[in-house]
Amino acid sequence: MQQIINFIIRYKNFLLYILLMIISLGFTIQSHSYHQSRFFNSSNWVTGNILRTSNNVTTYFGLDQENQRLMEENERLRYLLFNKSSLDTVALDSVQQTYTVTTGKVIKNSYAHPRNYITINQGEKDSVKPDMGVITSKGILGIVENVSNNFATVQSILNEKSNINAKIKNTDHFGSLVWDMKRFDVVQLVDIPRLVPLTIGDTIVTGGMSSIFPEGIPIGTIRKFDLNSSQSFYSIDVTLFNDMTNIKNVYIVNNRYREEILELQNQTEADDK
């Protein structure tokens, strides 16, 4: 308390000056409408900038939460999209859907090796199993290969062992999507007959012969095409929609009837032997 009194005594002239200046400014603002207007406009400007800065800071620290909300919304929309054929006449809650969708994030990604893999933060506890499809908002990414309790590794489409059914969009001409290990932004579509009309820029999507991916998931566009050595089938270079060097958020797609389909196919093949 004594320090405060000493401070006031030491700076009494300065403090008196500040007090008188505030009182005079108050009288001036109250007695002239112009000064009132300028004062309130200035205070609104200061307040507005403070609030805007505060809002920007709050928004920045809330980006992760907002991003998670958007991922969950996209998960729901993709769930509806992949099952749209059964939603035409039946309510969503009353039909058993073919595909389920789970969101995830990439924690490790390789794209410069002959056999590239991606690690995601979803595992057995999240109902992720081997042979589930993995996609992004732009297109396919790969297929789940191994799973632990909390994580899973995905065989990237940039893998020499990768072989995915794909077709030319809006046609029934399909082949196999493979990788020649030359470029991380280009894969190859093979086994397309030479009689099929092709155009540079045509879109390539997943085919209907796969029990892993829904039909019509984007892959990329035709970059160039040539006939192979037998002159019977095209070898097509496909520029990927995904930037395989910059993958963060993913969707894991599960065909609920895949095991049943494979079991039936295996049984049929066994009966033919």
Tab-separated table of N, CA and C in Angstrom, residues 67-181:
chain	number	residue	atom	x	y	z
A	67	ASN	N	-12.195	-30.299	-39.260
A	67	ASN	CA	-11.788	-31.271	-40.268
A	67	ASN	C	-12.375	-32.640	-39.966
A	68	GLN	N	-12.392	-33.028	-38.689
A	68	GLN	CA	-12.978	-34.303	-38.304
A	68	GLN	C	-14.474	-34.320	-38.591
A	69	ARG	N	-15.135	-33.195	-38.344
A	69	ARG	CA	-16.564	-33.127	-38.624
A	69	ARG	C	-16.843	-33.299	-40.120
A	70	LEU	N	-16.019	-32.666	-40.943
A	70	LEU	CA	-16.183	-32.788	-42.392
A	70	LEU	C	-15.916	-34.210	-42.860
A	71	MET	N	-14.906	-34.863	-42.278
A	71	MET	CA	-14.623	-36.250	-42.634
A	71	MET	C	-15.804	-37.152	-42.306
A	72	GLU	N	-16.422	-36.936	-41.147
A	72	GLU	CA	-17.575	-37.745	-40.760
A	72	GLU	C	-18.749	-37.497	-41.695
A	73	GLU	N	-18.923	-36.246	-42.112
A	73	GLU	CA	-20.000	-35.934	-43.053
A	73	GLU	C	-19.736	-36.578	-44.408
A	74	ASN	N	-18.479	-36.528	-44.850
A	74	ASN	CA	-18.121	-37.176	-46.109
A	74	ASN	C	-18.292	-38.681	-46.028
A	75	GLU	N	-17.991	-39.239	-44.864
A	75	GLU	CA	-18.197	-40.674	-44.666
A	75	GLU	C	-19.666	-41.036	-44.863
A	76	ARG	N	-20.545	-40.226	-44.295
A	76	ARG	CA	-21.979	-40.503	-44.435
A	76	ARG	C	-22.429	-40.367	-45.883
A	77	LEU	N	-21.932	-39.333	-46.578
A	77	LEU	CA	-22.317	-39.112	-47.964
A	77	LEU	C	-21.805	-40.229	-48.875
A	78	ARG	N	-20.596	-40.701	-48.633
A	78	ARG	CA	-20.065	-41.791	-49.442
A	78	ARG	C	-20.810	-43.088	-49.157
A	79	TYR	N	-21.213	-43.258	-47.928
A	79	TYR	CA	-22.039	-44.422	-47.576
A	79	TYR	C	-23.320	-44.420	-48.404
A	80	LEU	N	-23.946	-43.256	-48.501
A	80	LEU	CA	-25.160	-43.134	-49.300
A	80	LEU	C	-24.869	-43.348	-50.780
A	81	LEU	N	-23.750	-42.793	-51.257
A	81	LEU	CA	-23.407	-42.897	-52.672
A	81	LEU	C	-23.145	-44.336	-53.077
A	82	PHE	N	-22.365	-45.072	-52.287
A	82	PHE	CA	-22.010	-46.439	-52.640
A	82	PHE	C	-23.208	-47.379	-52.583
A	83	ASN	N	-24.236	-47.005	-51.843
A	83	ASN	CA	-25.415	-47.854	-51.694
A	83	ASN	C	-26.652	-47.257	-52.347
A	84	LYS	N	-26.447	-46.333	-53.289
A	84	LYS	CA	-27.573	-45.592	-53.856
A	84	LYS	C	-28.550	-46.495	-54.597
A	85	SER	N	-28.080	-47.600	-55.168
A	85	SER	CA	-28.983	-48.462	-55.926
A	85	SER	C	-30.062	-49.065	-55.052
A	86	SER	N	-29.737	-49.330	-53.783
A	86	SER	CA	-30.727	-49.912	-52.874
A	86	SER	C	-31.523	-48.850	-52.149
A	87	LEU	N	-31.165	-47.574	-52.342
A	87	LEU	CA	-31.881	-46.490	-51.664
A	87	LEU	C	-32.972	-45.881	-52.532
A	88	ASP	N	-33.071	-46.339	-53.789
A	88	ASP	CA	-34.032	-45.732	-54.701
A	88	ASP	C	-35.470	-45.957	-54.241
A	89	THR	N	-35.712	-47.129	-53.642
A	89	THR	CA	-37.086	-47.448	-53.284
A	89	THR	C	-37.263	-47.810	-51.820
A	90	VAL	N	-36.161	-47.892	-51.072
A	90	VAL	CA	-36.251	-48.329	-49.689
A	90	VAL	C	-35.592	-47.310	-48.780
A	91	ALA	N	-36.157	-47.073	-47.608
A	91	ALA	CA	-35.583	-46.126	-46.655
A	91	ALA	C	-34.231	-46.626	-46.159
A	92	LEU	N	-33.332	-45.695	-45.851
A	92	LEU	CA	-31.972	-46.041	-45.436
A	92	LEU	C	-31.948	-46.938	-44.216
A	93	ASP	N	-32.742	-46.639	-43.202
A	93	ASP	CA	-32.690	-47.383	-41.951
A	93	ASP	C	-33.277	-48.780	-42.049
A	94	SER	N	-33.989	-49.063	-43.140
A	94	SER	CA	-34.663	-50.352	-43.234
A	94	SER	C	-34.015	-51.305	-44.219
A	95	VAL	N	-32.877	-50.948	-44.790
A	95	VAL	CA	-32.247	-51.795	-45.786
A	95	VAL	C	-30.856	-52.188	-45.312
A	96	GLN	N	-30.451	-53.411	-45.633
A	96	GLN	CA	-29.114	-53.871	-45.302
A	96	GLN	C	-28.177	-53.429	-46.413
A	97	GLN	N	-27.253	-52.560	-46.101
A	97	GLN	CA	-26.409	-51.956	-47.113
A	97	GLN	C	-25.274	-52.882	-47.530
A	98	THR	N	-24.819	-52.696	-48.777
A	98	THR	CA	-23.724	-53.501	-49.308
A	98	THR	C	-22.381	-53.017	-48.781
A	99	TYR	N	-22.174	-51.707	-48.746
A	99	TYR	CA	-20.883	-51.144	-48.364
A	99	TYR	C	-20.995	-50.322	-47.079
A	100	THR	N	-19.957	-50.418	-46.267
A	100	THR	CA	-19.798	-49.521	-45.125
A	100	THR	C	-18.527	-48.699	-45.329
A	101	VAL	N	-18.477	-47.518	-44.737
A	101	VAL	CA	-17.346	-46.608	-44.922
A	101	VAL	C	-16.839	-46.149	-43.563
A	102	THR	N	-15.514	-46.194	-43.379
A	102	THR	CA	-14.868	-45.744	-42.150
A	102	THR	C	-13.780	-44.734	-42.505
A	103	THR	N	-13.677	-43.666	-41.734
A	103	THR	CA	-12.640	-42.671	-41.996
A	103	THR	C	-11.336	-43.054	-41.304
A	104	GLY	N	-10.237	-42.564	-41.842
A	104	GLY	CA	-8.928	-42.818	-41.248
A	104	GLY	C	-7.923	-41.779	-41.708
A	105	LYS	N	-6.732	-41.829	-41.132
A	105	LYS	CA	-5.661	-40.914	-41.497
A	105	LYS	C	-4.383	-41.682	-41.787
A	106	VAL	N	-3.609	-41.163	-42.732
A	106	VAL	CA	-2.331	-41.768	-43.094
A	106	VAL	C	-1.274	-41.327	-42.082
A	107	ILE	N	-0.516	-42.295	-41.546
A	107	ILE	CA	0.571	-41.962	-40.639
A	107	ILE	C	1.934	-42.273	-41.263
A	108	LYS	N	1.936	-43.011	-42.370
A	108	LYS	CA	3.179	-43.254	-43.109
A	108	LYS	C	2.817	-43.590	-44.547
A	109	ASN	N	3.604	-43.047	-45.474
A	109	ASN	CA	3.303	-43.248	-46.894
A	109	ASN	C	4.603	-43.378	-47.670
A	110	SER	N	4.718	-44.417	-48.502
A	110	SER	CA	5.877	-44.557	-49.382
A	110	SER	C	5.391	-44.588	-50.829
A	111	TYR	N	6.209	-44.058	-51.729
A	111	TYR	CA	5.819	-44.005	-53.143
A	111	TYR	C	7.022	-44.120	-54.075
A	112	ALA	N	8.216	-44.366	-53.529
A	112	ALA	CA	9.430	-44.382	-54.343
A	112	ALA	C	10.064	-45.763	-54.450
A	113	HIS	N	9.354	-46.794	-53.992
A	113	HIS	CA	9.897	-48.152	-54.022
A	113	HIS	C	9.069	-49.027	-54.961
A	114	PRO	N	9.602	-50.173	-55.369
A	114	PRO	CA	8.803	-51.078	-56.211
A	114	PRO	C	7.534	-51.565	-55.521
A	115	ARG	N	7.618	-51.761	-54.206
A	115	ARG	CA	6.454	-52.217	-53.450
A	115	ARG	C	6.170	-51.191	-52.349
A	116	ASN	N	5.258	-50.291	-52.634
A	116	ASN	CA	4.946	-49.204	-51.705
A	116	ASN	C	3.753	-49.557	-50.834
A	117	TYR	N	3.839	-49.118	-49.573
A	117	TYR	CA	2.768	-49.369	-48.615
A	117	TYR	C	2.422	-48.084	-47.872
A	118	ILE	N	1.188	-48.041	-47.400
A	118	ILE	CA	0.682	-46.895	-46.639
A	118	ILE	C	0.172	-47.420	-45.308
A	119	THR	N	0.528	-46.755	-44.224
A	119	THR	CA	0.036	-47.136	-42.902
A	119	THR	C	-1.035	-46.151	-42.459
A	120	ILE	N	-2.167	-46.672	-41.993
A	120	ILE	CA	-3.274	-45.831	-41.552
A	120	ILE	C	-3.575	-46.106	-40.078
A	121	ASN	N	-4.278	-45.179	-39.443
A	121	ASN	CA	-4.511	-45.241	-37.989
A	121	ASN	C	-5.809	-45.949	-37.615
A	122	GLN	N	-6.214	-46.926	-38.412
A	122	GLN	CA	-7.400	-47.725	-38.098
A	122	GLN	C	-7.020	-49.199	-38.171
A	123	GLY	N	-7.559	-50.004	-37.219
A	123	GLY	CA	-7.196	-51.413	-37.177
A	123	GLY	C	-8.365	-52.310	-36.820
A	124	GLU	N	-8.045	-53.439	-36.212
A	124	GLU	CA	-9.075	-54.428	-35.889
A	124	GLU	C	-10.157	-53.858	-34.979
A	125	LYS	N	-9.744	-53.012	-34.041
A	125	LYS	CA	-10.741	-52.449	-33.116
A	125	LYS	C	-11.734	-51.552	-33.840
A	126	ASP	N	-11.373	-51.107	-35.043
A	126	ASP	CA	-12.271	-50.273	-35.859
A	126	ASP	C	-12.941	-51.090	-36.949
A	127	SER	N	-12.870	-52.428	-36.822
A	127	SER	CA	-13.490	-53.367	-37.775
A	127	SER	C	-12.825	-53.357	-39.143
A	128	VAL	N	-11.562	-52.937	-39.196
A	128	VAL	CA	-10.816	-52.972	-40.453
A	128	VAL	C	-10.199	-54.355	-40.625
A	129	LYS	N	-10.328	-54.920	-41.837
A	129	LYS	CA	-9.824	-56.256	-42.138
A	129	LYS	C	-9.028	-56.224	-43.437
A	130	PRO	N	-8.195	-57.243	-43.658
A	130	PRO	CA	-7.490	-57.329	-44.943
A	130	PRO	C	-8.470	-57.377	-46.115
A	131	ASP	N	-8.017	-56.867	-47.254
A	131	ASP	CA	-8.784	-56.856	-48.509
A	131	ASP	C	-9.938	-55.860	-48.511
A	132	MET	N	-9.896	-54.885	-47.621
A	132	MET	CA	-10.826	-53.770	-47.728
A	132	MET	C	-10.207	-52.701	-48.636
A	133	GLY	N	-11.044	-52.000	-49.380
A	133	GLY	CA	-10.562	-50.944	-50.251
A	133	GLY	C	-10.305	-49.652	-49.490
A	134	VAL	N	-9.310	-48.899	-49.941
A	134	VAL	CA	-8.987	-47.609	-49.332
A	134	VAL	C	-8.978	-46.555	-50.429
A	135	ILE	N	-9.712	-45.467	-50.201
A	135	ILE	CA	-9.831	-44.405	-51.187
A	135	ILE	C	-9.635	-43.050	-50.504
A	136	THR	N	-9.553	-42.008	-51.307
A	136	THR	CA	-9.563	-40.635	-50.808
A	136	THR	C	-10.722	-39.916	-51.474
A	137	SER	N	-10.827	-38.623	-51.225
A	137	SER	CA	-11.887	-37.836	-51.856
A	137	SER	C	-11.668	-37.717	-53.363
A	138	LYS	N	-10.453	-38.028	-53.834
A	138	LYS	CA	-10.148	-37.896	-55.262
A	138	LYS	C	-10.155	-39.217	-56.007
A	139	GLY	N	-9.917	-40.323	-55.326
A	139	GLY	CA	-9.875	-41.596	-56.030
A	139	GLY	C	-9.321	-42.716	-55.174
A	140	ILE	N	-9.046	-43.872	-55.809
A	140	ILE	CA	-8.602	-45.046	-55.066
A	140	ILE	C	-7.151	-44.880	-54.633
A	141	LEU	N	-6.825	-45.577	-53.530
A	141	LEU	CA	-5.483	-45.495	-52.961
A	141	LEU	C	-4.823	-46.860	-52.896
A	142	GLY	N	-5.578	-47.880	-52.527
A	142	GLY	CA	-5.013	-49.218	-52.435
A	142	GLY	C	-5.930	-50.163	-51.692
A	143	ILE	N	-5.351	-51.278	-51.230
A	143	ILE	CA	-6.124	-52.336	-50.573
A	143	ILE	C	-5.435	-52.720	-49.264
A	144	VAL	N	-6.223	-52.834	-48.198
A	144	VAL	CA	-5.676	-53.222	-46.892
A	144	VAL	C	-5.030	-54.604	-47.004
A	145	GLU	N	-3.790	-54.710	-46.482
A	145	GLU	CA	-3.069	-55.986	-46.551
A	145	GLU	C	-2.914	-56.628	-45.179
A	146	ASN	N	-2.384	-55.884	-44.210
A	146	ASN	CA	-2.201	-56.429	-42.861
A	146	ASN	C	-2.820	-55.492	-41.827
A	147	VAL	N	-3.290	-56.088	-40.727
A	147	VAL	CA	-4.008	-55.313	-39.714
A	147	VAL	C	-3.515	-55.690	-38.323
A	148	SER	N	-3.291	-54.683	-37.474
A	148	SER	CA	-3.057	-54.899	-36.050
A	148	SER	C	-4.256	-54.340	-35.303
A	149	ASN	N	-4.162	-54.269	-33.985
A	149	ASN	CA	-5.307	-53.799	-33.212
A	149	ASN	C	-5.667	-52.351	-33.538
A	150	ASN	N	-4.629	-51.502	-33.737
A	150	ASN	CA	-4.880	-50.077	-33.908
A	150	ASN	C	-4.498	-49.525	-35.274
A	151	PHE	N	-3.810	-50.322	-36.091
A	151	PHE	CA	-3.307	-49.812	-37.357
A	151	PHE	C	-3.491	-50.842	-38.470
A	152	ALA	N	-3.290	-50.373	-39.694
A	152	ALA	CA	-3.357	-51.263	-40.853
A	152	ALA	C	-2.383	-50.773	-41.919
A	153	THR	N	-1.810	-51.712	-42.668
A	153	THR	CA	-0.977	-51.356	-43.816
A	153	THR	C	-1.779	-51.597	-45.090
A	154	VAL	N	-1.593	-50.690	-46.024
A	154	VAL	CA	-2.347	-50.705	-47.273
A	154	VAL	C	-1.376	-50.900	-48.431
A	155	GLN	N	-1.650	-51.891	-49.267
A	155	GLN	CA	-0.863	-52.053	-50.496
A	155	GLN	C	-1.268	-50.963	-51.466
A	156	SER	N	-0.349	-50.044	-51.718
A	156	SER	CA	-0.633	-48.906	-52.585
A	156	SER	C	-0.837	-49.358	-54.027
A	157	ILE	N	-1.560	-48.563	-54.794
A	157	ILE	CA	-1.651	-48.848	-56.227
A	157	ILE	C	-0.288	-48.660	-56.888
A	158	LEU	N	0.629	-47.977	-56.190
A	158	LEU	CA	2.014	-47.877	-56.649
A	158	LEU	C	2.807	-49.041	-56.066
A	159	ASN	N	2.419	-50.235	-56.462
A	159	ASN	CA	3.043	-51.459	-55.992
A	159	ASN	C	3.060	-52.440	-57.157
A	160	GLU	N	4.217	-53.048	-57.398
A	160	GLU	CA	4.346	-53.940	-58.546
A	160	GLU	C	3.405	-55.145	-58.457
A	161	LYS	N	2.906	-55.449	-57.264
A	161	LYS	CA	1.981	-56.565	-57.088
A	161	LYS	C	0.514	-56.152	-57.215
A	162	SER	N	0.279	-54.842	-57.289
A	162	SER	CA	-1.099	-54.349	-57.344
A	162	SER	C	-1.765	-54.726	-58.662
A	163	ASN	N	-3.009	-55.157	-58.581
A	163	ASN	CA	-3.782	-55.528	-59.770
A	163	ASN	C	-5.257	-55.290	-59.457
A	164	ILE	N	-5.824	-54.213	-59.989
A	164	ILE	CA	-7.172	-53.787	-59.636
A	164	ILE	C	-8.038	-53.689	-60.893
A	165	ASN	N	-9.233	-54.198	-60.797
A	165	ASN	CA	-10.165	-54.129	-61.920
A	165	ASN	C	-10.580	-52.684	-62.170
A	166	ALA	N	-10.450	-52.238	-63.424
A	166	ALA	CA	-10.780	-50.853	-63.779
A	166	ALA	C	-11.375	-50.827	-65.178
A	167	LYS	N	-12.078	-49.741	-65.462
A	167	LYS	CA	-12.710	-49.629	-66.775
A	167	LYS	C	-12.724	-48.185	-67.236
A	168	ILE	N	-13.063	-47.998	-68.508
A	168	ILE	CA	-13.244	-46.663	-69.059
A	168	ILE	C	-14.635	-46.190	-68.657
A	169	LYS	N	-14.722	-45.001	-68.103
A	169	LYS	CA	-15.987	-44.484	-67.581
A	169	LYS	C	-17.074	-44.461	-68.656
A	170	ASN	N	-18.285	-44.799	-68.248
A	170	ASN	CA	-19.472	-44.800	-69.107
A	170	ASN	C	-19.400	-45.857	-70.199
A	171	THR	N	-18.547	-46.876	-70.010
A	171	THR	CA	-18.499	-48.017	-70.924
A	171	THR	C	-18.435	-49.285	-70.092
A	172	ASP	N	-18.494	-50.431	-70.779
A	172	ASP	CA	-18.329	-51.723	-70.122
A	172	ASP	C	-16.997	-52.361	-70.490
A	173	HIS	N	-16.069	-51.575	-71.011
A	173	HIS	CA	-14.752	-52.074	-71.380
A	173	HIS	C	-13.822	-51.972	-70.177
A	174	PHE	N	-13.417	-53.120	-69.637
A	174	PHE	CA	-12.600	-53.116	-68.436
A	174	PHE	C	-11.308	-53.910	-68.639
A	175	GLY	N	-10.346	-53.633	-67.770
A	175	GLY	CA	-9.074	-54.335	-67.794
A	175	GLY	C	-8.469	-54.342	-66.406
A	176	SER	N	-7.144	-54.474	-66.336
A	176	SER	CA	-6.449	-54.533	-65.058
A	176	SER	C	-5.557	-53.310	-64.887
A	177	LEU	N	-5.619	-52.720	-63.686
A	177	LEU	CA	-4.792	-51.568	-63.367
A	177	LEU	C	-3.522	-52.061	-62.673
A	178	VAL	N	-2.366	-51.779	-63.296
A	178	VAL	CA	-1.081	-52.217	-62.754
A	178	VAL	C	-0.131	-51.024	-62.712
A	179	TRP	N	1.093	-51.274	-62.230
A	179	TRP	CA	2.082	-50.192	-62.141
A	179	TRP	C	3.415	-50.668	-62.675
A	180	ASP	N	4.022	-49.860	-63.575
A	180	ASP	CA	5.302	-50.244	-64.166
A	180	ASP	C	6.508	-49.715	-63.403
A	181	MET	N	6.282	-49.077	-62.258
A	181	MET	CA	7.335	-48.626	-61.331
A	181	MET	C	8.173	-47.471	-61.887
